[in-house]
PDB file of C-alpha atoms in Angstrom:
ATOM      1  CA  MET J   1      23.534 -94.094  91.671  1.00 41.00           C
ATOM      2  CA  ASP J   2      19.731 -94.172  92.384  1.00 42.00           C
ATOM      3  CA  SER J   3      18.660 -96.760  91.002  1.00 43.00           C
ATOM      4  CA  ALA J   4      15.000 -95.031  91.236  1.00 47.00           C
ATOM      5  CA  ILE J   5      15.611 -92.202  88.199  1.00 48.00           C
ATOM      6  CA  GLY J   6      14.736 -94.020  84.673  1.00 48.00           C
ATOM      7  CA  PRO J   7      16.656 -92.008  81.431  1.00 54.00           C
ATOM      8  CA  GLU J   8      14.815 -88.779  81.893  1.00 54.00           C
ATOM      9  CA  THR J   9      11.086 -89.433  78.852  1.00 57.00           C
ATOM     10  CA  PRO J  10      11.879 -86.584  76.208  1.00 71.00           C
ATOM     11  CA  LYS J  11       8.618 -83.775  76.332  1.00 89.00           C
ATOM     12  CA  VAL J  12       7.542 -81.433  74.169  1.00 94.00           C
ATOM     13  CA  THR J  13       6.781 -77.341  75.351  1.00 95.00           C
ATOM     14  CA  ALA J  14       3.529 -76.384  76.435  1.00 95.00           C
ATOM     15  CA  THR J  15       2.669 -75.082  73.172  1.00 96.00           C
ATOM     16  CA  THR J  16       3.799 -78.229  70.923  1.00 97.00           C
ATOM     17  CA  SER J  17       1.584 -80.184  72.877  1.00 97.00           C
ATOM     18  CA  GLY J  18      -1.554 -77.675  73.360  1.00 97.00           C
ATOM     19  CA  PHE J  19      -1.537 -77.140  69.676  1.00 98.00           C
ATOM     20  CA  VAL J  20      -0.987 -80.888  68.582  1.00 98.00           C
ATOM     21  CA  LEU J  21      -4.272 -81.686  70.622  1.00 97.00           C
ATOM     22  CA  ALA J  22      -6.425 -78.529  68.881  1.00 98.00           C
ATOM     23  CA  ALA J  23      -4.846 -80.072  65.601  1.00 98.00           C
ATOM     24  CA  ALA J  24      -6.681 -83.407  66.706  1.00 98.00           C
ATOM     25  CA  ILE J  25      -9.910 -82.220  68.166  1.00 98.00           C
ATOM     26  CA  VAL J  26     -10.325 -80.223  65.225  1.00 98.00           C
ATOM     27  CA  VAL J  27      -9.860 -82.718  62.695  1.00 98.00           C
ATOM     28  CA  LEU J  28     -12.667 -84.792  64.686  1.00 98.00           C
ATOM     29  CA  PHE J  29     -14.803 -81.804  64.395  1.00 98.00           C
ATOM     30  CA  ASN J  30     -14.747 -80.852  60.808  1.00 98.00           C
ATOM     31  CA  THR J  31     -14.871 -84.187  59.653  1.00 98.00           C
ATOM     32  CA  THR J  32     -18.135 -84.469  62.319  1.00 98.00           C
ATOM     33  CA  LEU J  33     -19.470 -80.921  61.300  1.00 98.00           C
ATOM     34  CA  ALA J  34     -18.783 -81.779  56.970  1.00 98.00           C
ATOM     35  CA  CYS J  35     -21.307 -85.270  58.178  1.00 97.00           C
ATOM     36  CA  ALA J  36     -23.799 -82.917  59.994  1.00 98.00           C
ATOM     37  CA  LYS J  37     -24.273 -80.490  57.574  1.00 97.00           C
ATOM     38  CA  ASP J  38     -24.535 -82.821  55.020  1.00 96.00           C
ATOM     39  CA  ALA J  39     -27.105 -85.111  57.019  1.00 96.00           C
ATOM     40  CA  TYR J  40     -28.688 -81.565  58.096  1.00 97.00           C
ATOM     41  CA  ALA J  41     -29.343 -79.080  55.275  1.00 97.00           C
ATOM     42  CA  PRO J  42     -30.800 -76.224  58.244  1.00 98.00           C
ATOM     43  CA  LEU J  43     -27.138 -76.199  59.386  1.00 98.00           C
ATOM     44  CA  LYS J  44     -25.434 -76.428  55.989  1.00 97.00           C
ATOM     45  CA  ASN J  45     -27.893 -73.242  55.160  1.00 98.00           C
ATOM     46  CA  PHE J  46     -26.869 -71.280  58.914  1.00 98.00           C
ATOM     47  CA  MET J  47     -23.307 -71.532  58.005  1.00 98.00           C
ATOM     48  CA  LYS J  48     -23.672 -70.311  54.212  1.00 97.00           C
ATOM     49  CA  SER J  49     -25.947 -67.415  55.712  1.00 97.00           C
ATOM     50  CA  ILE J  50     -22.811 -66.337  57.410  1.00 97.00           C
ATOM     51  CA  SER J  51     -20.596 -66.259  54.787  1.00 96.00           C
ATOM     52  CA  GLY J  52     -21.868 -66.722  51.794  1.00 95.00           C
ATOM     53  CA  HIS J  53     -21.219 -70.664  51.484  1.00 97.00           C
ATOM     54  CA  ASP J  54     -21.086 -73.456  54.356  1.00 97.00           C
ATOM     55  CA  TRP J  55     -17.266 -74.198  52.659  1.00 97.00           C
ATOM     56  CA  THR J  56     -16.046 -71.175  54.208  1.00 97.00           C
ATOM     57  CA  THR J  57     -17.222 -71.036  57.038  1.00 98.00           C
ATOM     58  CA  GLN J  58     -17.002 -74.169  57.743  1.00 98.00           C
ATOM     59  CA  GLY J  59     -12.612 -73.257  57.312  1.00 97.00           C
ATOM     60  CA  LEU J  60     -13.160 -69.768  59.231  1.00 97.00           C
ATOM     61  CA  VAL J  61     -14.556 -72.161  62.334  1.00 98.00           C
ATOM     62  CA  ASP J  62     -11.944 -74.706  61.592  1.00 98.00           C
ATOM     63  CA  LEU J  63      -9.272 -71.520  62.135  1.00 98.00           C
ATOM     64  CA  LEU J  64     -10.567 -70.157  64.370  1.00 98.00           C
ATOM     65  CA  LEU J  65     -11.471 -73.057  66.563  1.00 98.00           C
ATOM     66  CA  PHE J  66      -7.437 -74.479  66.660  1.00 98.00           C
ATOM     67  CA  VAL J  67      -5.887 -71.182  67.209  1.00 98.00           C
ATOM     68  CA  ALA J  68      -8.494 -70.846  70.410  1.00 98.00           C
ATOM     69  CA  LEU J  69      -8.343 -74.550  71.654  1.00 98.00           C
ATOM     70  CA  GLY J  70      -4.486 -74.215  71.079  1.00 98.00           C
ATOM     71  CA  PHE J  71      -3.636 -71.609  73.279  1.00 97.00           C
ATOM     72  CA  LEU J  72      -5.921 -72.269  75.787  1.00 97.00           C
ATOM     73  CA  PHE J  73      -4.214 -76.225  75.992  1.00 97.00           C
ATOM     74  CA  MET J  74      -1.199 -74.162  75.452  1.00 96.00           C
ATOM     75  CA  ASN J  75      -1.803 -71.910  79.014  1.00 96.00           C
ATOM     76  CA  ARG J  76      -4.038 -74.839  81.008  1.00 95.00           C
ATOM     77  CA  ARG J  77      -0.992 -77.269  79.777  1.00 93.00           C
ATOM     78  CA  VAL J  78      -4.050 -79.307  79.146  1.00 90.00           C
ATOM     79  CA  GLY J  79      -1.338 -81.400  76.055  1.00 85.00           C
ATOM     80  CA  GLU J  80       1.013 -82.229  79.412  1.00 85.00           C
ATOM     81  CA  LYS J  81      -0.528 -84.563  80.731  1.00 88.00           C
ATOM     82  CA  LEU J  82      -0.359 -87.268  77.680  1.00 90.00           C
ATOM     83  CA  PRO J  83       3.636 -88.193  77.019  1.00 93.00           C
ATOM     84  CA  PRO J  84       4.382 -87.051  73.756  1.00 94.00           C
ATOM     85  CA  ASP J  85       4.516 -90.463  71.878  1.00 95.00           C
ATOM     86  CA  ARG J  86       0.535 -90.681  72.893  1.00 95.00           C
ATOM     87  CA  LEU J  87      -0.021 -87.238  72.012  1.00 96.00           C
ATOM     88  CA  THR J  88       1.864 -88.374  68.353  1.00 97.00           C
ATOM     89  CA  GLY J  89      -0.211 -91.708  68.189  1.00 97.00           C
ATOM     90  CA  VAL J  90      -3.826 -89.478  68.733  1.00 97.00           C
ATOM     91  CA  LEU J  91      -3.481 -87.144  65.936  1.00 98.00           C
ATOM     92  CA  ILE J  92      -2.763 -89.675  63.478  1.00 98.00           C
ATOM     93  CA  GLY J  93      -5.137 -92.240  64.868  1.00 98.00           C
ATOM     94  CA  ALA J  94      -7.564 -89.233  64.356  1.00 98.00           C
ATOM     95  CA  VAL J  95      -6.677 -87.921  60.766  1.00 98.00           C
ATOM     96  CA  ALA J  96      -6.887 -91.754  60.359  1.00 98.00           C
ATOM     97  CA  ILE J  97     -10.316 -91.623  60.583  1.00 98.00           C
ATOM     98  CA  ALA J  98     -10.867 -88.473  59.424  1.00 98.00           C
ATOM     99  CA  GLY J  99      -9.753 -89.422  55.805  1.00 97.00           C
ATOM    100  CA  PHE J 100     -11.628 -92.707  55.493  1.00 97.00           C
ATOM    101  CA  GLY J 101     -14.508 -91.984  57.898  1.00 97.00           C
ATOM    102  CA  LEU J 102     -15.022 -88.644  55.021  1.00 98.00           C
ATOM    103  CA  ALA J 103     -14.086 -90.256  52.321  1.00 97.00           C
ATOM    104  CA  LEU J 104     -16.878 -93.926  53.134  1.00 97.00           C
ATOM    105  CA  TRP J 105     -19.395 -91.325  53.954  1.00 98.00           C
ATOM    106  CA  TYR J 106     -19.582 -89.852  50.443  1.00 97.00           C
ATOM    107  CA  ALA J 107     -19.123 -92.915  49.582  1.00 96.00           C
ATOM    108  CA  LEU J 108     -22.794 -94.198  50.446  1.00 94.00           C
ATOM    109  CA  PHE J 109     -25.047 -91.321  50.925  1.00 88.00           C
TER     110      PHE J 109
ATOM    111  CA  MET U   1       0.401 -67.316  18.754  1.00 76.00           C
ATOM    112  CA  PRO U   2      -3.414 -65.788  21.790  1.00 81.00           C
ATOM    113  CA  TRP U   3      -2.824 -67.098  24.899  1.00 86.00           C
ATOM    114  CA  ASN U   4      -6.402 -67.322  26.125  1.00 89.00           C
ATOM    115  CA  ILE U   5      -5.932 -67.971  29.564  1.00 92.00           C
ATOM    116  CA  SER U   6      -9.038 -66.425  32.305  1.00 94.00           C
ATOM    117  CA  SER U   7      -8.330 -65.328  35.157  1.00 94.00           C
ATOM    118  CA  SER U   8     -10.518 -68.815  36.407  1.00 95.00           C
ATOM    119  CA  ASP U   9      -7.349 -71.119  34.535  1.00 95.00           C
ATOM    120  CA  VAL U  10      -4.724 -69.234  36.920  1.00 97.00           C
ATOM    121  CA  ILE U  11      -6.165 -69.099  40.223  1.00 97.00           C
ATOM    122  CA  LEU U  12      -7.068 -73.057  39.058  1.00 97.00           C
ATOM    123  CA  LEU U  13      -3.218 -73.656  38.637  1.00 96.00           C
ATOM    124  CA  ALA U  14      -1.987 -71.874  41.179  1.00 97.00           C
ATOM    125  CA  HIS U  15      -4.905 -73.894  43.913  1.00 97.00           C
ATOM    126  CA  ALA U  16      -2.887 -77.003  42.237  1.00 97.00           C
ATOM    127  CA  THR U  17       0.805 -75.662  41.863  1.00 97.00           C
ATOM    128  CA  PHE U  18       0.899 -74.479  45.342  1.00 98.00           C
ATOM    129  CA  GLY U  19      -1.217 -77.719  46.835  1.00 97.00           C
ATOM    130  CA  VAL U  20       1.836 -79.301  45.561  1.00 97.00           C
ATOM    131  CA  ALA U  21       4.460 -77.230  46.654  1.00 98.00           C
ATOM    132  CA  GLY U  22       3.720 -77.544  50.009  1.00 98.00           C
ATOM    133  CA  SER U  23       3.282 -81.350  50.077  1.00 98.00           C
ATOM    134  CA  MET U  24       6.931 -81.420  48.648  1.00 98.00           C
ATOM    135  CA  ALA U  25       7.924 -79.036  50.986  1.00 98.00           C
ATOM    136  CA  ALA U  26       6.564 -80.954  54.084  1.00 98.00           C
ATOM    137  CA  LEU U  27       8.615 -84.122  52.424  1.00 98.00           C
ATOM    138  CA  TRP U  28      11.621 -81.509  52.385  1.00 98.00           C
ATOM    139  CA  VAL U  29      11.172 -81.379  56.531  1.00 98.00           C
ATOM    140  CA  PHE U  30       9.957 -85.027  56.706  1.00 98.00           C
ATOM    141  CA  VAL U  31      13.111 -85.932  54.878  1.00 98.00           C
ATOM    142  CA  GLU U  32      15.868 -83.752  56.842  1.00 97.00           C
ATOM    143  CA  ALA U  33      13.988 -84.799  60.426  1.00 98.00           C
ATOM    144  CA  LEU U  34      15.282 -87.854  59.543  1.00 97.00           C
ATOM    145  CA  ASN U  35      18.463 -86.753  60.333  1.00 95.00           C
ATOM    146  CA  ALA U  36      18.064 -83.778  62.085  1.00 96.00           C
ATOM    147  CA  GLN U  37      20.999 -81.826  64.049  1.00 96.00           C
ATOM    148  CA  PRO U  38      21.718 -79.049  65.213  1.00 96.00           C
ATOM    149  CA  ALA U  39      23.184 -77.392  61.862  1.00 96.00           C
ATOM    150  CA  ASN U  40      19.803 -78.200  59.705  1.00 96.00           C
ATOM    151  CA  ALA U  41      17.297 -76.699  62.649  1.00 97.00           C
ATOM    152  CA  GLY U  42      17.439 -73.303  60.685  1.00 97.00           C
ATOM    153  CA  ARG U  43      16.120 -75.044  57.790  1.00 97.00           C
ATOM    154  CA  ILE U  44      13.509 -77.361  59.207  1.00 98.00           C
ATOM    155  CA  ARG U  45      11.661 -74.357  59.933  1.00 98.00           C
ATOM    156  CA  ALA U  46      12.339 -72.774  57.071  1.00 98.00           C
ATOM    157  CA  ALA U  47      11.451 -76.176  55.068  1.00 98.00           C
ATOM    158  CA  ALA U  48       7.539 -76.020  57.427  1.00 98.00           C
ATOM    159  CA  LEU U  49       7.196 -72.482  57.081  1.00 98.00           C
ATOM    160  CA  VAL U  50       7.110 -72.903  53.464  1.00 98.00           C
ATOM    161  CA  THR U  51       4.479 -75.311  54.073  1.00 98.00           C
ATOM    162  CA  ALA U  52       2.584 -73.724  56.030  1.00 98.00           C
ATOM    163  CA  VAL U  53       2.381 -70.716  53.684  1.00 98.00           C
ATOM    164  CA  CYS U  54       2.183 -72.999  50.538  1.00 98.00           C
ATOM    165  CA  ILE U  55      -0.876 -74.947  51.732  1.00 98.00           C
ATOM    166  CA  ALA U  56      -2.776 -71.750  52.709  1.00 98.00           C
ATOM    167  CA  ALA U  57      -2.010 -70.352  49.135  1.00 98.00           C
ATOM    168  CA  ALA U  58      -3.169 -73.167  48.079  1.00 98.00           C
ATOM    169  CA  TRP U  59      -6.255 -72.675  50.097  1.00 97.00           C
ATOM    170  CA  ILE U  60      -6.798 -68.960  49.400  1.00 97.00           C
ATOM    171  CA  CYS U  61      -6.447 -69.675  45.532  1.00 98.00           C
ATOM    172  CA  GLY U  62      -8.456 -72.845  45.974  1.00 97.00           C
ATOM    173  CA  GLY U  63     -11.479 -71.692  47.840  1.00 97.00           C
ATOM    174  CA  TYR U  64     -11.910 -68.768  45.643  1.00 97.00           C
ATOM    175  CA  TRP U  65     -12.099 -70.279  42.473  1.00 97.00           C
ATOM    176  CA  TYR U  66     -14.408 -73.169  43.939  1.00 96.00           C
ATOM    177  CA  VAL U  67     -16.764 -70.780  44.994  1.00 96.00           C
ATOM    178  CA  HIS U  68     -16.725 -68.094  42.750  1.00 96.00           C
ATOM    179  CA  PHE U  69     -15.983 -71.064  39.559  1.00 97.00           C
ATOM    180  CA  TYR U  70     -16.660 -74.157  40.536  1.00 97.00           C
ATOM    181  CA  PRO U  71     -20.715 -73.986  39.994  1.00 96.00           C
ATOM    182  CA  PRO U  72     -21.105 -74.663  36.007  1.00 96.00           C
ATOM    183  CA  GLU U  73     -18.420 -77.831  35.991  1.00 96.00           C
ATOM    184  CA  LYS U  74     -20.072 -79.449  39.287  1.00 97.00           C
ATOM    185  CA  ALA U  75     -23.818 -79.000  37.372  1.00 97.00           C
ATOM    186  CA  LEU U  76     -21.579 -80.546  33.848  1.00 97.00           C
ATOM    187  CA  ILE U  77     -19.973 -83.925  36.033  1.00 98.00           C
ATOM    188  CA  LEU U  78     -23.043 -84.055  38.038  1.00 97.00           C
ATOM    189  CA  LYS U  79     -25.464 -84.672  33.750  1.00 96.00           C
ATOM    190  CA  GLY U  80     -21.930 -86.315  32.184  1.00 96.00           C
ATOM    191  CA  PRO U  81     -20.484 -90.342  33.038  1.00 97.00           C
ATOM    192  CA  TRP U  82     -18.497 -89.311  35.640  1.00 97.00           C
ATOM    193  CA  PRO U  83     -21.142 -88.309  39.194  1.00 97.00           C
ATOM    194  CA  PHE U  84     -19.021 -89.790  41.470  1.00 97.00           C
ATOM    195  CA  ALA U  85     -15.834 -87.197  40.489  1.00 98.00           C
ATOM    196  CA  HIS U  86     -18.497 -84.151  42.169  1.00 97.00           C
ATOM    197  CA  ASN U  87     -20.160 -86.542  45.086  1.00 97.00           C
ATOM    198  CA  LEU U  88     -17.259 -88.754  45.978  1.00 97.00           C
ATOM    199  CA  PHE U  89     -14.089 -86.656  44.904  1.00 98.00           C
ATOM    200  CA  MET U  90     -14.864 -83.505  45.191  1.00 97.00           C
ATOM    201  CA  GLU U  91     -17.320 -83.490  48.458  1.00 97.00           C
ATOM    202  CA  THR U  92     -14.536 -85.745  50.707  1.00 98.00           C
ATOM    203  CA  LYS U  93     -11.141 -83.180  48.435  1.00 97.00           C
ATOM    204  CA  GLU U  94     -13.284 -80.365  49.862  1.00 97.00           C
ATOM    205  CA  HIS U  95     -13.374 -81.775  53.781  1.00 98.00           C
ATOM    206  CA  LEU U  96      -9.788 -83.294  53.681  1.00 98.00           C
ATOM    207  CA  PHE U  97      -8.209 -80.337  52.707  1.00 97.00           C
ATOM    208  CA  PHE U  98      -9.156 -78.740  56.124  1.00 98.00           C
ATOM    209  CA  VAL U  99      -7.028 -81.727  58.048  1.00 98.00           C
ATOM    210  CA  THR U 100      -3.531 -80.636  55.380  1.00 98.00           C
ATOM    211  CA  ALA U 101      -4.435 -77.152  56.242  1.00 98.00           C
ATOM    212  CA  ILE U 102      -4.879 -77.657  60.138  1.00 98.00           C
ATOM    213  CA  LEU U 103      -1.835 -79.414  59.454  1.00 98.00           C
ATOM    214  CA  ALA U 104       0.564 -77.931  57.720  1.00 98.00           C
ATOM    215  CA  ALA U 105      -0.473 -74.737  60.532  1.00 98.00           C
ATOM    216  CA  LEU U 106       0.911 -76.896  63.111  1.00 98.00           C
ATOM    217  CA  LEU U 107       3.721 -78.164  61.598  1.00 98.00           C
ATOM    218  CA  PRO U 108       5.728 -74.908  62.065  1.00 98.00           C
ATOM    219  CA  ILE U 109       5.242 -75.064  65.528  1.00 98.00           C
ATOM    220  CA  THR U 110       6.213 -78.469  66.208  1.00 98.00           C
ATOM    221  CA  THR U 111       9.397 -77.320  64.441  1.00 98.00           C
ATOM    222  CA  ARG U 112       9.756 -75.490  67.344  1.00 96.00           C
ATOM    223  CA  GLU U 113      11.844 -78.208  69.551  1.00 96.00           C
ATOM    224  CA  LYS U 114      15.145 -78.912  69.775  1.00 95.00           C
ATOM    225  CA  LEU U 115      13.978 -81.988  67.220  1.00 96.00           C
ATOM    226  CA  PHE U 116      18.421 -83.478  67.270  1.00 94.00           C
ATOM    227  CA  SER U 117      18.086 -83.774  70.955  1.00 94.00           C
ATOM    228  CA  ASN U 118      14.370 -84.892  71.554  1.00 95.00           C
ATOM    229  CA  SER U 119      13.500 -88.249  69.743  1.00 95.00           C
ATOM    230  CA  ALA U 120       9.356 -87.566  70.662  1.00 96.00           C
ATOM    231  CA  ALA U 121       9.857 -84.372  69.291  1.00 97.00           C
ATOM    232  CA  ARG U 122      11.136 -85.494  65.606  1.00 97.00           C
ATOM    233  CA  LYS U 123       8.721 -88.522  65.413  1.00 97.00           C
ATOM    234  CA  LEU U 124       6.050 -86.065  66.083  1.00 98.00           C
ATOM    235  CA  VAL U 125       7.551 -83.673  63.473  1.00 98.00           C
ATOM    236  CA  LEU U 126       7.813 -86.403  61.353  1.00 98.00           C
ATOM    237  CA  SER U 127       4.405 -87.599  61.685  1.00 98.00           C
ATOM    238  CA  VAL U 128       2.742 -84.097  60.758  1.00 98.00           C
ATOM    239  CA  ALA U 129       5.160 -84.260  58.264  1.00 98.00           C
ATOM    240  CA  GLY U 130       4.559 -87.511  56.700  1.00 98.00           C
ATOM    241  CA  LEU U 131       0.138 -87.245  57.085  1.00 98.00           C
ATOM    242  CA  ILE U 132       0.602 -83.798  55.070  1.00 98.00           C
ATOM    243  CA  ALA U 133       2.483 -85.108  51.891  1.00 98.00           C
ATOM    244  CA  ILE U 134      -0.206 -87.597  52.099  1.00 97.00           C
ATOM    245  CA  THR U 135      -3.105 -86.418  52.229  1.00 98.00           C
ATOM    246  CA  GLY U 136      -1.798 -83.145  50.545  1.00 97.00           C
ATOM    247  CA  LEU U 137      -1.164 -85.696  47.154  1.00 96.00           C
ATOM    248  CA  ALA U 138      -4.563 -86.928  48.321  1.00 97.00           C
ATOM    249  CA  VAL U 139      -5.990 -84.219  47.595  1.00 97.00           C
ATOM    250  CA  GLU U 140      -3.923 -83.842  44.505  1.00 96.00           C
ATOM    251  CA  GLY U 141      -4.817 -87.004  43.242  1.00 97.00           C
ATOM    252  CA  ALA U 142      -8.997 -86.538  44.076  1.00 97.00           C
ATOM    253  CA  GLY U 143      -8.442 -82.520  41.615  1.00 96.00           C
ATOM    254  CA  ALA U 144      -6.784 -84.876  39.118  1.00 96.00           C
ATOM    255  CA  ILE U 145     -10.621 -86.670  39.106  1.00 97.00           C
ATOM    256  CA  ILE U 146     -12.706 -83.997  39.131  1.00 97.00           C
ATOM    257  CA  ASP U 147     -11.154 -82.682  36.675  1.00 96.00           C
ATOM    258  CA  HIS U 148     -10.908 -86.218  34.951  1.00 97.00           C
ATOM    259  CA  GLY U 149     -15.148 -85.494  35.127  1.00 97.00           C
ATOM    260  CA  VAL U 150     -15.180 -81.992  33.284  1.00 97.00           C
ATOM    261  CA  LYS U 151     -13.701 -83.551  30.709  1.00 97.00           C
ATOM    262  CA  VAL U 152     -15.538 -86.942  29.916  1.00 97.00           C
ATOM    263  CA  ALA U 153     -19.011 -84.797  30.063  1.00 97.00           C
ATOM    264  CA  LEU U 154     -17.254 -82.492  27.675  1.00 96.00           C
ATOM    265  CA  LEU U 155     -16.241 -84.960  25.300  1.00 96.00           C
ATOM    266  CA  GLN U 156     -20.085 -86.987  26.313  1.00 92.00           C
ATOM    267  CA  ASN U 157     -21.288 -84.144  25.246  1.00 86.00           C
ATOM    268  CA  ALA U 158     -19.352 -83.057  22.106  1.00 87.00           C
ATOM    269  CA  SER U 159     -19.749 -87.106  20.547  1.00 85.00           C
ATOM    270  CA  LYS U 160     -23.454 -85.937  20.968  1.00 81.00           C
ATOM    271  CA  GLY U 161     -23.022 -82.475  18.898  1.00 76.00           C
ATOM    272  CA  SER U 162     -21.322 -84.360  16.064  1.00 73.00           C
ATOM    273  CA  ARG U 163     -23.829 -86.851  15.490  1.00 68.00           C
TER     274      ARG U 163
END
């Protein structure tokens, strides 16, 4: 038996890893955009001019970005470069930053 | 007994109901994934789909209500004793909801993995489902505080009017 061969590392598909990475990026992008439009009125007005409401525009941008990045990362197999457990950690970290970041932003400003 | 229920009420209650149903469906995925086996793989995928559909419905109902019916309530809250119900809780809720929605869209994709034989995929699904349940219930709680912000503002107006 070849001792160099260890237990197989469990992997996830390129689709899963790509969309998980896309979700983590969109979650952080969403938080940044929420703070940016709150701090910079012209951005909020521009977003309002697109769909009639800045919140509607933000939701559509988030959704489109998630789908676009997900397919991009899936085709280029970008997410596979990270071990699945690291990918999970990145997603949890992104959601934690988003949740506490949003609450802190609106509590302070 | 006449039922004075407006379309605004129906949409708002549908929003909250779909939100809770989506959070509960995510919890269902979490519990099933803890004991992932070939026999419950189909059930996990079905529950993940239910989660995504419920959260999408909550998004549509809540979004429509927020854009068309919320402005007068916002004005009431800001003039009432609980302005933070809008400034902190509504502002956080309306943007945190997108996080829940993106996670709900992700869940059916992650549950296509063979969870019963892949521990990394199982941990990922447990994390996504858990995060949906946590953020979904946080958003529901914020909704209750916003609702109370309107109530205390109306009570303040009523007590001023009765003097």
